[in-house]
CSV table of C-alpha atoms in Angstrom, one decimal:
chain,number,residue,atom,x,y,z
A,12,MET,CA,30.4,-12.5,45.9
A,13,PRO,CA,27.9,-15.1,47.2
A,14,ASP,CA,29.1,-18.7,46.5
A,15,PHE,CA,25.7,-19.4,44.8
A,16,LEU,CA,26.2,-16.6,42.3
A,17,LEU,CA,29.7,-17.7,41.6
A,18,LEU,CA,28.5,-21.2,40.9
A,19,ILE,CA,25.8,-19.9,38.4
A,20,LEU,CA,28.4,-17.7,36.7
A,21,LEU,CA,30.9,-20.6,36.2
A,22,VAL,CA,28.2,-22.9,34.9
A,23,VAL,CA,27.0,-20.2,32.4
A,24,ALA,CA,30.6,-19.6,31.4
A,25,ILE,CA,31.2,-23.3,30.7
A,26,PHE,CA,28.0,-23.6,28.8
A,27,VAL,CA,28.8,-20.6,26.6
A,28,GLY,CA,32.2,-21.9,26.1
A,29,TRP,CA,30.7,-25.2,24.9
A,30,LEU,CA,28.4,-23.3,22.5
A,31,LEU,CA,31.2,-21.3,21.2
A,32,GLY,CA,33.3,-24.4,20.7
A,33,ARG,CA,30.5,-26.0,18.6
A,34,LYS,CA,30.2,-22.8,16.6
A,35,HIS,CA,33.9,-22.8,16.0
A,36,LYS,CA,33.7,-26.1,14.2
A,37,ASN,CA,31.2,-24.6,11.7
A,38,THR,CA,32.4,-21.0,11.5
A,39,PRO,CA,36.1,-20.9,12.4
A,40,HIS,CA,36.3,-17.2,11.6
A,41,ASN,CA,34.4,-16.2,14.8
A,42,LEU,CA,37.4,-17.1,17.0
A,43,PRO,CA,41.1,-17.1,16.4
A,44,SER,CA,42.5,-20.3,14.7
A,45,GLY,CA,43.5,-23.0,17.2
A,46,SER,CA,41.5,-21.5,20.0
A,47,THR,CA,38.0,-22.5,21.2
A,48,ILE,CA,37.5,-19.6,23.7
A,49,PRO,CA,39.7,-16.6,24.0
A,50,THR,CA,42.1,-16.5,27.0
A,51,SER,CA,40.8,-13.0,27.9
A,52,TYR,CA,37.4,-14.6,28.6
A,53,TYR,CA,38.8,-16.8,31.4
A,54,ARG,CA,41.0,-13.9,32.5
A,55,SER,CA,37.9,-11.7,33.0
A,56,LEU,CA,36.1,-14.4,35.0
A,57,ASN,CA,39.2,-14.8,37.2
A,58,LEU,CA,39.4,-11.1,37.8
A,59,ILE,CA,35.7,-10.9,38.8
A,60,ILE,CA,35.8,-14.0,41.0
A,61,SER,CA,39.0,-12.7,42.7
A,62,ASP,CA,37.4,-9.3,43.2
A,63,SER,CA,40.3,-7.6,41.5
A,64,ASP,CA,40.4,-4.4,39.3
A,65,SER,CA,36.8,-4.0,38.0
A,66,ASP,CA,37.8,-1.9,35.0
A,67,GLU,CA,40.3,-4.5,33.9
A,68,ALA,CA,37.8,-7.3,34.4
A,69,VAL,CA,35.1,-5.5,32.3
A,70,ASP,CA,37.7,-4.8,29.6
A,71,SER,CA,38.8,-8.4,29.4
A,72,PHE,CA,35.2,-9.6,29.3
A,73,ILE,CA,34.2,-7.3,26.5
A,74,GLU,CA,37.3,-8.3,24.6
A,75,ALA,CA,36.7,-12.0,25.1
A,76,PHE,CA,34.1,-12.5,22.4
A,77,GLU,CA,31.8,-10.5,20.2
A,78,VAL,CA,28.2,-9.7,21.1
A,79,THR,CA,25.8,-12.1,19.3
A,80,SER,CA,22.4,-13.6,20.0
A,81,THR,CA,24.3,-16.6,21.5
A,82,THR,CA,26.4,-14.6,23.8
A,83,LEU,CA,23.9,-11.9,24.7
A,84,PRO,CA,22.5,-13.8,27.8
A,85,THR,CA,26.0,-14.0,29.2
A,86,HIS,CA,26.6,-10.3,28.7
A,87,LEU,CA,23.3,-9.5,30.4
A,88,SER,CA,24.1,-11.9,33.3
A,89,MET,CA,27.5,-10.5,33.8
A,90,GLY,CA,26.2,-7.0,33.9
A,91,ASP,CA,23.5,-8.0,36.4
A,92,LEU,CA,26.1,-9.8,38.5
A,93,LEU,CA,28.3,-6.7,38.7
A,94,ARG,CA,25.3,-4.5,39.6
A,95,ASN,CA,24.3,-6.9,42.4
A,96,ARG,CA,27.8,-6.7,43.7
A,97,GLY,CA,27.6,-3.0,43.8
A,98,ASP,CA,29.8,-2.3,40.7
A,99,VAL,CA,27.2,-0.3,38.9
A,100,ASP,CA,29.8,1.4,36.7
A,101,GLY,CA,30.9,-1.9,35.4
A,102,ALA,CA,27.4,-3.0,34.8
A,103,ILE,CA,26.6,0.2,32.8
A,104,ARG,CA,29.7,-0.3,30.6
A,105,ILE,CA,28.7,-3.9,29.7
A,106,HIS,CA,25.1,-3.0,29.0
A,107,GLN,CA,26.1,0.1,27.0
A,108,ASN,CA,28.5,-2.0,25.0
A,109,LEU,CA,25.5,-4.2,24.0
A,110,LEU,CA,23.5,-1.2,22.8
A,111,ALA,CA,26.4,-0.1,20.7
A,112,ARG,CA,26.0,-3.2,18.5
A,113,PRO,CA,23.5,-2.5,15.7
A,114,SER,CA,23.4,-6.2,14.8
A,115,LEU,CA,21.1,-6.9,17.8
A,116,MET,CA,17.5,-7.8,17.2
A,117,LYS,CA,14.8,-5.4,18.5
A,118,ARG,CA,13.9,-7.5,21.5
A,119,GLU,CA,17.5,-8.0,22.3
A,120,GLN,CA,18.0,-4.2,22.3
A,121,ASP,CA,15.0,-3.9,24.6
A,122,GLU,CA,16.5,-6.4,27.0
A,123,ALA,CA,19.7,-4.4,27.1
A,124,HIS,CA,17.7,-1.2,27.6
A,125,LEU,CA,15.9,-2.7,30.6
A,126,ALA,CA,19.2,-3.9,32.1
A,127,LEU,CA,20.7,-0.4,31.7
A,128,ALA,CA,17.7,1.2,33.2
A,129,LYS,CA,18.2,-1.0,36.3
A,130,ASP,CA,21.8,0.1,36.4
A,131,TYR,CA,20.9,3.8,36.3
A,132,ALA,CA,18.2,3.3,38.9
A,133,GLN,CA,20.6,1.6,41.3
A,134,ALA,CA,23.2,4.4,40.7
A,135,GLY,CA,20.6,7.0,41.6
A,136,LEU,CA,20.3,8.3,38.1
A,137,LEU,CA,16.6,8.0,38.2
A,138,ASP,CA,16.0,10.6,35.4
A,139,ARG,CA,18.1,8.5,33.0
A,140,ALA,CA,16.3,5.3,33.9
A,141,GLU,CA,12.9,7.0,33.5
A,142,SER,CA,13.9,8.3,30.1
A,143,LEU,CA,15.0,4.9,28.9
A,144,LEU,CA,11.9,3.2,30.1
A,145,GLY,CA,9.6,5.9,28.8
A,146,ASP,CA,11.1,5.6,25.4
A,147,MET,CA,10.5,1.8,25.4
A,148,ILE,CA,6.8,2.4,26.4
A,149,ASP,CA,6.3,5.1,23.8
A,150,LYS,CA,7.6,2.7,21.1
A,151,GLN,CA,5.3,0.0,22.3
A,152,SER,CA,8.1,-2.5,23.0
A,153,GLU,CA,7.4,-6.1,23.5
A,154,LEU,CA,8.8,-5.6,27.0
A,155,SER,CA,6.6,-2.6,27.7
A,156,THR,CA,4.9,-4.3,30.7
A,157,THR,CA,8.2,-5.0,32.3
A,158,ALA,CA,9.3,-1.4,31.6
A,159,LEU,CA,6.0,-0.1,33.2
A,160,ASN,CA,6.7,-2.1,36.3
A,161,GLN,CA,10.2,-0.7,36.6
A,162,LEU,CA,8.8,2.8,36.1
A,163,VAL,CA,6.3,2.3,38.9
A,164,SER,CA,9.3,1.3,41.2
A,165,ILE,CA,11.2,4.4,40.1
A,166,TYR,CA,8.3,6.7,40.9
A,167,GLN,CA,7.9,5.0,44.2
A,168,GLU,CA,11.6,5.6,44.9
A,169,GLN,CA,11.1,9.3,43.9
A,170,ARG,CA,8.0,9.4,46.1
A,171,ASP,CA,6.0,10.7,43.1
A,172,TRP,CA,2.9,9.0,44.2
A,173,GLN,CA,0.5,10.4,41.5
A,174,LEU,CA,2.8,9.3,38.7
A,175,ALA,CA,3.1,5.9,40.3
A,176,ILE,CA,-0.7,5.6,40.4
A,177,ASP,CA,-1.1,6.8,36.8
A,178,THR,CA,1.6,4.4,35.6
A,179,GLY,CA,0.0,1.5,37.5
A,180,LEU,CA,-3.3,2.1,35.8
A,181,LYS,CA,-1.6,1.5,32.5
A,182,LEU,CA,-0.5,-1.9,33.7
A,183,THR,CA,-3.9,-3.2,34.8
A,184,PRO,CA,-7.4,-2.1,33.7
A,185,ARG,CA,-9.1,0.0,36.4
A,186,ARG,CA,-12.0,-2.4,36.5
A,187,LEU,CA,-9.7,-5.2,37.5
A,188,LEU,CA,-7.8,-3.2,40.0
A,189,ARG,CA,-11.0,-2.2,41.7
A,190,SER,CA,-12.8,-5.5,41.4
A,191,LYS,CA,-14.6,-6.6,44.5
A,192,GLN,CA,-14.8,-10.2,43.4
A,193,THR,CA,-11.0,-10.9,43.7
A,194,GLN,CA,-8.3,-10.3,46.3
A,195,ALA,CA,-6.3,-7.2,45.6
A,196,THR,CA,-3.1,-7.9,43.6
A,197,PRO,CA,0.3,-6.7,44.9
A,198,LEU,CA,0.1,-3.8,42.5
A,199,ALA,CA,-3.4,-2.8,43.7
A,200,VAL,CA,-2.3,-3.0,47.3
A,201,ALA,CA,0.7,-0.7,46.4
A,202,MET,CA,-1.5,1.7,44.7
A,203,GLY,CA,-3.8,1.9,47.7
A,204,HIS,CA,-0.8,2.9,49.7
A,205,TYR,CA,0.3,5.5,47.1
A,206,CYS,CA,-3.2,7.0,47.7
A,207,CYS,CA,-2.6,7.0,51.4
A,208,GLU,CA,0.8,8.7,51.0
A,209,LEU,CA,-0.9,11.4,49.0
A,210,ALA,CA,-3.7,11.7,51.6
A,211,GLU,CA,-1.1,12.2,54.3
A,212,GLN,CA,0.4,15.0,52.3
A,213,LYS,CA,-3.0,16.6,51.8
A,214,ILE,CA,-3.7,16.4,55.5
A,215,ALA,CA,-0.7,18.5,56.2
A,216,GLU,CA,-2.0,21.0,53.6
A,217,ASN,CA,-5.5,21.0,55.2
A,218,GLU,CA,-7.1,19.9,51.8
A,219,TRP,CA,-9.8,17.8,53.4
A,220,ARG,CA,-11.9,17.2,50.4
A,221,LYS,CA,-8.9,15.8,48.5
A,222,VAL,CA,-8.0,13.7,51.5
A,223,ARG,CA,-11.3,11.9,51.5
A,224,ALA,CA,-11.3,11.4,47.7
A,225,LEU,CA,-7.9,9.8,48.0
A,226,LEU,CA,-8.9,7.5,50.9
A,227,LYS,CA,-12.0,6.5,48.9
A,228,GLN,CA,-9.7,5.7,45.9
A,229,ALA,CA,-7.4,3.7,48.2
A,230,LEU,CA,-10.3,1.6,49.3
A,231,GLU,CA,-11.4,1.1,45.7
A,232,PHE,CA,-7.9,-0.2,44.8
A,233,ASP,CA,-7.8,-2.4,47.9
A,234,ARG,CA,-10.9,-2.8,49.9
A,235,ASN,CA,-8.8,-4.3,52.8
A,236,SER,CA,-6.6,-1.2,53.1
A,237,VAL,CA,-6.3,-0.9,56.9
A,238,ARG,CA,-4.2,2.1,56.5
A,239,ALA,CA,-6.9,4.0,54.7
A,240,SER,CA,-9.5,3.1,57.4
A,241,LEU,CA,-7.1,4.2,60.2
A,242,ILE,CA,-6.6,7.6,58.5
A,243,TRP,CA,-10.3,8.0,57.9
A,244,GLY,CA,-11.1,7.1,61.5
A,245,ARG,CA,-8.6,9.7,62.8
A,246,LEU,CA,-10.2,12.3,60.4
A,247,ASP,CA,-13.6,11.6,61.9
A,248,ILE,CA,-12.3,11.8,65.4
A,249,ASN,CA,-10.6,15.1,64.8
A,250,ALA,CA,-13.9,16.4,63.3
A,251,GLY,CA,-15.9,15.2,66.3
A,252,ARG,CA,-17.8,12.5,64.3
A,253,TYR,CA,-17.3,9.8,66.9
A,254,SER,CA,-20.1,7.5,65.7
A,255,GLN,CA,-18.8,7.5,62.1
A,256,ALA,CA,-15.3,6.9,63.4
A,257,ILE,CA,-16.4,3.9,65.4
A,258,LYS,CA,-18.0,2.5,62.3
A,259,ILE,CA,-15.0,2.9,60.0
A,260,LEU,CA,-12.5,1.7,62.6
A,261,ALA,CA,-14.6,-1.3,63.6
A,262,SER,CA,-14.6,-2.4,59.9
A,263,ILE,CA,-10.9,-3.1,60.2
A,264,GLU,CA,-11.8,-6.4,61.9
A,265,ASN,CA,-13.1,-7.6,58.5
A,266,GLN,CA,-10.1,-6.1,56.6
A,267,GLU,CA,-7.3,-7.5,58.8
A,268,PRO,CA,-8.2,-8.6,62.3
A,269,LEU,CA,-4.7,-8.3,63.8
A,270,PHE,CA,-4.8,-4.5,63.1
A,271,MET,CA,-7.6,-4.1,65.6
A,272,ASN,CA,-4.5,-3.7,67.8
A,273,GLU,CA,-4.0,-0.3,66.1
A,274,ALA,CA,-7.7,0.7,66.2
A,275,ILE,CA,-9.0,-0.3,69.6
A,276,SER,CA,-7.6,2.6,71.6
A,277,MET,CA,-9.3,5.1,69.1
A,278,ILE,CA,-12.6,3.2,69.4
A,279,ALA,CA,-12.4,3.3,73.2
A,280,HIS,CA,-11.8,7.1,72.9
A,281,CYS,CA,-14.8,7.5,70.7
A,282,TYR,CA,-17.1,5.7,73.2
A,283,GLN,CA,-15.7,7.9,76.0
A,284,GLN,CA,-16.4,11.0,74.1
A,285,LEU,CA,-20.0,9.8,73.5
A,286,ASP,CA,-20.2,9.1,77.3
A,287,ASP,CA,-21.0,5.4,76.6
A,288,VAL,CA,-18.7,3.3,78.6
A,289,ASN,CA,-21.3,0.5,78.7
A,290,GLY,CA,-21.5,0.5,74.9
A,291,PHE,CA,-17.7,0.1,74.7
A,292,ILE,CA,-17.7,-2.8,77.2
A,293,VAL,CA,-20.3,-4.6,75.3
A,294,TYR,CA,-18.4,-4.1,72.0
A,295,ALA,CA,-15.0,-5.0,73.5
A,296,GLU,CA,-16.4,-8.2,75.2
A,297,THR,CA,-18.0,-9.3,71.9
A,298,LEU,CA,-14.9,-8.5,69.9
A,299,LEU,CA,-12.7,-10.3,72.4
A,300,GLN,CA,-14.7,-13.5,72.0
A,301,ARG,CA,-13.9,-13.4,68.2
A,302,ARG,CA,-10.4,-11.9,68.4
A,303,PRO,CA,-8.5,-12.7,71.6
A,304,LEU,CA,-6.1,-9.7,71.3
A,305,THR,CA,-4.2,-8.4,74.3
A,306,SER,CA,-4.7,-4.8,73.3
A,307,VAL,CA,-8.5,-5.3,73.2
A,308,LEU,CA,-8.3,-7.0,76.6
A,309,ILE,CA,-6.4,-4.2,78.2
A,310,GLU,CA,-8.8,-1.5,76.9
A,311,LEU,CA,-11.7,-3.6,78.3
A,312,VAL,CA,-9.9,-3.9,81.6
A,313,TRP,CA,-9.6,-0.1,81.8
A,314,ALA,CA,-13.3,0.3,81.0
A,315,ILE,CA,-14.3,-2.2,83.6
A,316,GLN,CA,-12.1,-0.4,86.1
A,317,SER,CA,-13.7,2.9,85.4
A,318,ARG,CA,-17.2,1.5,85.8
A,319,ASP,CA,-16.9,-1.3,88.4
A,320,GLY,CA,-13.6,-0.7,90.2
A,321,GLU,CA,-10.2,-2.3,90.3
A,322,GLU,CA,-11.3,-5.5,91.9
A,323,GLN,CA,-13.6,-6.5,89.0
A,324,ALA,CA,-11.0,-5.3,86.5
A,325,GLU,CA,-8.3,-7.5,88.1
A,326,LYS,CA,-10.6,-10.5,88.3
A,327,LEU,CA,-11.2,-10.2,84.5
A,328,LEU,CA,-7.5,-9.9,83.8
A,329,VAL,CA,-6.4,-12.8,86.0
A,330,HIS,CA,-9.0,-15.0,84.3
A,331,ALA,CA,-7.8,-14.0,80.9
A,332,MET,CA,-4.1,-14.5,81.7
A,333,MET,CA,-4.8,-18.0,83.1
A,334,GLU,CA,-6.5,-18.9,79.7
A,335,ARG,CA,-4.1,-17.1,77.4
A,336,PRO,CA,-1.0,-15.5,79.1
A,337,THR,CA,0.9,-12.7,77.3
A,338,LEU,CA,3.7,-10.5,78.6
A,339,HIS,CA,1.8,-7.3,77.9
A,340,GLY,CA,-1.2,-8.7,79.8
A,341,LEU,CA,1.0,-9.7,82.8
A,342,VAL,CA,2.5,-6.2,82.9
A,343,GLN,CA,-1.0,-4.7,83.1
A,344,LEU,CA,-1.9,-7.2,85.9
A,345,VAL,CA,1.1,-6.2,87.9
A,346,ASP,CA,0.2,-2.5,87.5
A,347,LEU,CA,-3.3,-3.2,88.7
A,348,HIS,CA,-2.2,-5.2,91.7
A,349,GLN,CA,0.4,-2.6,92.7
A,350,SER,CA,-2.3,0.0,93.3
A,351,HIS,CA,-3.7,-1.9,96.3
A,352,ALA,CA,-0.7,-4.1,97.4
A,353,SER,CA,0.6,-4.1,100.9
A,354,ASP,CA,3.9,-2.5,101.7
A,355,SER,CA,5.6,-5.9,102.0
A,356,GLU,CA,4.4,-6.9,98.5
A,357,LEU,CA,5.5,-3.8,96.7
A,358,PRO,CA,9.2,-4.6,96.4
A,359,ASN,CA,8.5,-8.0,94.9
A,360,LEU,CA,6.0,-6.5,92.5
A,361,ALA,CA,8.5,-3.8,91.5
A,362,LEU,CA,11.1,-6.6,90.9
A,363,LEU,CA,8.6,-8.6,88.8
A,364,LYS,CA,7.6,-5.5,86.9
A,365,GLY,CA,11.2,-4.7,86.1
A,366,LEU,CA,11.8,-8.2,84.8
A,367,LEU,CA,8.8,-8.1,82.6
A,368,ASP,CA,9.7,-4.7,81.2
A,369,SER,CA,13.2,-6.0,80.5
A,370,LEU,CA,11.8,-8.9,78.6
A,371,LEU,CA,9.6,-6.7,76.5
A,372,ALA,CA,12.2,-3.9,76.0
A,373,ASN,CA,13.8,-5.5,72.9
A,374,LYS,CA,10.9,-7.7,71.7
A,375,PRO,CA,9.5,-6.7,68.3
A,376,LEU,CA,5.9,-5.6,68.1
A,377,TYR,CA,5.7,-6.1,64.3
A,378,ARG,CA,7.0,-8.6,61.9
A,379,CYS,CA,7.0,-8.9,58.1
A,380,ARG,CA,5.1,-11.9,56.8
A,381,GLU,CA,7.3,-12.1,53.7
A,382,CYS,CA,10.9,-11.7,54.8
A,383,GLY,CA,10.7,-11.9,58.7
A,384,PHE,CA,11.9,-8.3,59.3
A,385,SER,CA,10.9,-7.2,62.8
A,386,GLY,CA,10.8,-4.1,64.9
A,387,GLN,CA,8.9,-2.0,67.3
A,388,GLN,CA,7.5,0.4,64.7
A,389,LEU,CA,4.8,-0.3,62.1
A,390,HIS,CA,6.1,0.1,58.6
A,391,TRP,CA,3.6,0.1,55.8
A,392,LEU,CA,6.5,-0.5,53.4
A,393,CYS,CA,8.8,-3.2,54.7
A,394,PRO,CA,12.3,-1.7,55.0
A,395,SER,CA,13.8,-5.1,54.1
A,396,CYS,CA,11.8,-6.7,51.2
A,397,LYS,CA,10.1,-3.5,50.1
A,398,GLY,CA,6.7,-5.1,50.1
A,399,TRP,CA,3.6,-2.9,50.8
A,400,GLY,CA,1.3,-4.0,53.6
A,401,VAL,CA,3.2,-7.1,54.6
A,402,VAL,CA,4.2,-6.0,58.1
A,403,ALA,CA,1.7,-6.9,60.8
A,404,PRO,CA,1.5,-7.1,64.6
A,405,VAL,CA,3.2,-10.0,66.4
A,406,ILE,CA,0.9,-12.5,68.0
A,407,GLY,CA,1.6,-15.0,70.8
A,408,VAL,CA,3.1,-14.7,74.3
A,409,GLU,CA,5.4,-11.8,73.4
A,410,GLY,CA,2.8,-10.0,71.2
A,411,GLN,CA,-1.0,-9.9,70.9
């Protein structure tokens, strides 16, 4: 158990003990005569802290004192603590014990229901958690908003994207979710990704009309949905609509500039299909002035090479690396130089290329802005903090 959680638990235990001690003075029948706090209460804490038999610890805790409005927060905290430690069964027993007490007020029962729903969800009993939360919502509980948020998380876990969208719409009015005057809320961003998940499914089923409707909906929820724009761009490319693809992919610069890293190769392909290398060079040079990204630079170098030859391409890359060196740019420079290097230079260039490749081999290409998770694959949902749209390309010498 983390030391911080232990400290919180002990402080709460002492505080509750003090409260019970005060109550004992006025209502001595709540606790045995001559005793402020039952010994079993301390015994349960000791068992949990020492990570001993969980069943015995829960039994001792439940036996320690009755469930009242005063002790309810401690019961809830103890259950949450057990759940966070991975002892979901113990958490379920404590929270079920609360619900077996008819003396609890309506809001207190709802708090216990929410806690039990979390237990079920962590245990993988998603249908039970969904049923509990749905019942709270149907009865218009004071905690319905919290229940709806938990329900969205459950549908996300189940990958039931449509139900997640429908539930999300109950949390926030559609007009606010789709407002162009404010930045998208985390819920709106998530719902945009839910639409994209559904769109990916419909692509596999060749339901193109539904795909476009879902992408449009995603951009209504979150006008900065890079994912929706990338999918839409690929659709236009596959359909041979290269000019339209360029337009939608170029708009990513206004959504999230770093993600031009993901779009630039597709834009270059579109210009090639339109037999307009000059057009791409003009576009890439202009873009590079605004967004000095290595991926854009490399695509520009390849275009210059195809039009003007290796010498001009190498001059451009050398100048760019002197101004803003990156490992990926240096690798490209070595590749270019190898094509016309002398026999005596080739071994040294091969050694340099090997060193650069080794440096890049384990360097992350993407990093989460919220928790710092990093890797070489783009995740729309961060595997660590579970945030949507928080992973972005790495910038700097080792990145873009």
